[in-house]
Amino acid sequence: MADDPVNQQQFMQDVAAAEGPDGYINLGDPNNLNMPSLDEVLQLIEQMKDLSEEERENLRENLLKYTQTGTNVVSHSTWDYTIFLAMIILIMVVFVFFGYKLYVALKQRELRKEGKLKRKEMKKTAKTN
């Protein structure tokens, strides 16, 4: 496209047509953040000049398929939630495992200290007798 002046000229004309009077590209009303209706999207598809009839029909079919089934394209599947839950459970299991190991090690250390103190006391009482 860089070496083709005809395409460059057409591109510049398309950009100029999309620009507003103040030089910024007109992307619609910035205060209106509503999603376009299905009819508006279908009209926009019809207005696209560079799309072949096959591509337009494919776009129409996909749009109508998702609106008829009522499924949201952006919605997460059950599989996503399953993976998320599995990762959370795995992290929790790791924390529980290391927490348990720490608890057992501290408990054994405490028992050894108590045993050592008892043996020391027994030696002390044995010497005094």
mmCIF file of C-alpha atoms in Angstrom:
data_model
loop_
_atom_site.group_PDB
_atom_site.id
_atom_site.type_symbol
_atom_site.label_atom_id
_atom_site.label_comp_id
_atom_site.label_asym_id
_atom_site.label_seq_id
_atom_site.Cartn_x
_atom_site.Cartn_y
_atom_site.Cartn_z
ATOM 1 C CA MET A 1 0.000 0.000 0.000
ATOM 2 C CA ALA A 2 2.915 2.364 0.641
ATOM 3 C CA ASP A 3 4.022 2.126 -2.987
ATOM 4 C CA ASP A 4 0.517 2.376 -4.410
ATOM 5 C CA PRO A 5 -0.537 6.054 -4.656
ATOM 6 C CA VAL A 6 -4.117 5.159 -5.627
ATOM 7 C CA ASN A 7 -4.646 3.183 -2.412
ATOM 8 C CA GLN A 8 -2.957 5.926 -0.406
ATOM 9 C CA GLN A 9 -5.244 8.520 -1.909
ATOM 10 C CA GLN A 10 -8.324 6.366 -1.232
ATOM 11 C CA PHE A 11 -7.156 5.830 2.359
ATOM 12 C CA MET A 12 -6.681 9.561 2.884
ATOM 13 C CA GLN A 13 -10.166 10.220 1.513
ATOM 14 C CA ASP A 14 -11.647 7.607 3.857
ATOM 15 C CA VAL A 15 -9.872 9.170 6.842
ATOM 16 C CA ALA A 16 -11.013 12.653 5.835
ATOM 17 C CA ALA A 17 -14.596 11.406 5.504
ATOM 18 C CA ALA A 18 -14.459 9.883 8.994
ATOM 19 C CA GLU A 19 -13.054 13.028 10.577
ATOM 20 C CA GLY A 20 -15.355 15.514 12.169
ATOM 21 C CA PRO A 21 -15.276 19.278 11.563
ATOM 22 C CA ASP A 22 -12.717 19.806 14.342
ATOM 23 C CA GLY A 23 -10.264 17.271 12.906
ATOM 24 C CA TYR A 24 -10.964 14.438 15.327
ATOM 25 C CA ILE A 25 -12.336 11.159 14.142
ATOM 26 C CA ASN A 26 -16.071 10.996 14.719
ATOM 27 C CA LEU A 27 -16.732 7.846 16.715
ATOM 28 C CA GLY A 28 -20.204 8.836 17.826
ATOM 29 C CA ASP A 29 -21.557 10.708 20.789
ATOM 30 C CA PRO A 30 -19.165 10.279 23.753
ATOM 31 C CA ASN A 31 -22.083 10.638 26.178
ATOM 32 C CA ASN A 32 -24.025 7.793 24.580
ATOM 33 C CA LEU A 33 -22.379 4.573 25.716
ATOM 34 C CA ASN A 34 -25.286 2.270 24.853
ATOM 35 C CA MET A 35 -24.679 -0.780 22.718
ATOM 36 C CA PRO A 36 -26.224 -0.550 19.248
ATOM 37 C CA SER A 37 -29.288 -2.646 18.580
ATOM 38 C CA LEU A 38 -29.191 -5.674 16.330
ATOM 39 C CA ASP A 39 -30.911 -3.739 13.544
ATOM 40 C CA GLU A 40 -28.305 -0.968 13.724
ATOM 41 C CA VAL A 41 -25.476 -3.489 13.536
ATOM 42 C CA LEU A 42 -27.096 -5.227 10.578
ATOM 43 C CA GLN A 43 -27.461 -1.852 8.823
ATOM 44 C CA LEU A 44 -23.780 -1.121 9.441
ATOM 45 C CA ILE A 45 -22.856 -4.482 7.932
ATOM 46 C CA GLU A 46 -24.920 -3.652 4.848
ATOM 47 C CA GLN A 47 -23.126 -0.293 4.487
ATOM 48 C CA MET A 48 -19.646 -1.855 4.491
ATOM 49 C CA LYS A 49 -18.421 -1.650 0.922
ATOM 50 C CA ASP A 50 -15.297 -3.784 1.215
ATOM 51 C CA LEU A 51 -17.084 -6.919 2.443
ATOM 52 C CA SER A 52 -18.050 -9.609 -0.002
ATOM 53 C CA GLU A 53 -21.599 -10.925 0.048
ATOM 54 C CA GLU A 54 -20.353 -14.174 1.601
ATOM 55 C CA GLU A 55 -18.659 -12.312 4.471
ATOM 56 C CA ARG A 56 -21.788 -10.226 5.074
ATOM 57 C CA GLU A 57 -23.946 -13.327 5.187
ATOM 58 C CA ASN A 58 -21.500 -14.993 7.582
ATOM 59 C CA LEU A 59 -21.590 -11.951 9.899
ATOM 60 C CA ARG A 60 -25.394 -11.859 9.787
ATOM 61 C CA GLU A 61 -25.636 -15.582 10.599
ATOM 62 C CA ASN A 62 -23.253 -15.278 13.546
ATOM 63 C CA LEU A 63 -25.072 -12.267 14.973
ATOM 64 C CA LEU A 64 -28.468 -13.887 14.615
ATOM 65 C CA LYS A 65 -27.216 -17.182 16.051
ATOM 66 C CA TYR A 66 -26.023 -15.518 19.258
ATOM 67 C CA THR A 67 -29.148 -13.409 19.656
ATOM 68 C CA GLN A 68 -31.482 -16.375 19.095
ATOM 69 C CA THR A 69 -29.735 -18.661 21.572
ATOM 70 C CA GLY A 70 -29.613 -15.895 24.156
ATOM 71 C CA THR A 71 -26.007 -16.664 25.026
ATOM 72 C CA ASN A 72 -23.682 -13.812 25.648
ATOM 73 C CA VAL A 73 -20.489 -13.936 23.615
ATOM 74 C CA VAL A 74 -18.454 -12.512 26.497
ATOM 75 C CA SER A 75 -19.868 -14.835 29.151
ATOM 76 C CA HIS A 76 -17.562 -17.322 30.800
ATOM 77 C CA SER A 77 -18.123 -21.000 30.355
ATOM 78 C CA THR A 78 -18.462 -23.533 33.113
ATOM 79 C CA TRP A 79 -15.033 -24.825 32.133
ATOM 80 C CA ASP A 80 -13.467 -21.448 33.023
ATOM 81 C CA TYR A 81 -15.050 -21.520 36.460
ATOM 82 C CA THR A 82 -13.965 -25.128 36.950
ATOM 83 C CA ILE A 83 -10.341 -24.283 36.177
ATOM 84 C CA PHE A 84 -10.494 -21.231 38.451
ATOM 85 C CA LEU A 85 -11.947 -23.284 41.307
ATOM 86 C CA ALA A 86 -9.357 -26.039 40.789
ATOM 87 C CA MET A 87 -6.517 -23.501 41.029
ATOM 88 C CA ILE A 88 -7.954 -21.963 44.199
ATOM 89 C CA ILE A 89 -8.349 -25.416 45.761
ATOM 90 C CA LEU A 90 -4.798 -26.357 44.742
ATOM 91 C CA ILE A 91 -3.389 -23.219 46.368
ATOM 92 C CA MET A 92 -5.416 -23.886 49.522
ATOM 93 C CA VAL A 93 -4.165 -27.494 49.654
ATOM 94 C CA VAL A 94 -0.558 -26.291 49.397
ATOM 95 C CA PHE A 95 -1.094 -23.825 52.255
ATOM 96 C CA VAL A 96 -2.801 -26.469 54.398
ATOM 97 C CA PHE A 97 -0.017 -28.979 53.691
ATOM 98 C CA PHE A 98 2.779 -26.610 54.690
ATOM 99 C CA GLY A 99 0.782 -25.365 57.672
ATOM 100 C CA TYR A 100 0.301 -28.927 58.868
ATOM 101 C CA LYS A 101 4.007 -29.716 58.403
ATOM 102 C CA LEU A 102 4.924 -26.611 60.411
ATOM 103 C CA TYR A 103 2.453 -27.549 63.153
ATOM 104 C CA VAL A 104 3.853 -31.102 63.396
ATOM 105 C CA ALA A 105 7.460 -29.855 63.496
ATOM 106 C CA LEU A 106 6.694 -27.340 66.266
ATOM 107 C CA LYS A 107 4.734 -29.934 68.240
ATOM 108 C CA GLN A 108 7.612 -32.436 68.011
ATOM 109 C CA ARG A 109 10.105 -29.794 69.114
ATOM 110 C CA GLU A 110 7.909 -28.962 72.098
ATOM 111 C CA LEU A 111 7.576 -32.645 73.021
ATOM 112 C CA ARG A 112 11.363 -33.118 72.808
ATOM 113 C CA LYS A 113 11.893 -30.132 75.103
ATOM 114 C CA GLU A 114 9.377 -31.498 77.601
ATOM 115 C CA GLY A 115 10.980 -34.945 77.439
ATOM 116 C CA LYS A 116 14.415 -33.442 77.951
ATOM 117 C CA LEU A 117 13.183 -31.461 80.974
ATOM 118 C CA LYS A 118 11.571 -34.590 82.456
ATOM 119 C CA ARG A 119 14.763 -36.597 82.003
ATOM 120 C CA LYS A 120 16.769 -33.788 83.574
ATOM 121 C CA GLU A 121 14.369 -33.667 86.511
ATOM 122 C CA MET A 122 14.492 -37.432 86.922
ATOM 123 C CA LYS A 123 18.302 -37.336 86.963
ATOM 124 C CA LYS A 124 18.192 -34.546 89.517
ATOM 125 C CA THR A 125 15.760 -36.443 91.750
ATOM 126 C CA ALA A 126 17.783 -39.638 91.318
ATOM 127 C CA LYS A 127 20.960 -37.844 92.470
ATOM 128 C CA THR A 128 19.259 -36.404 95.526
ATOM 129 C CA ASN A 129 17.978 -39.824 96.644
#
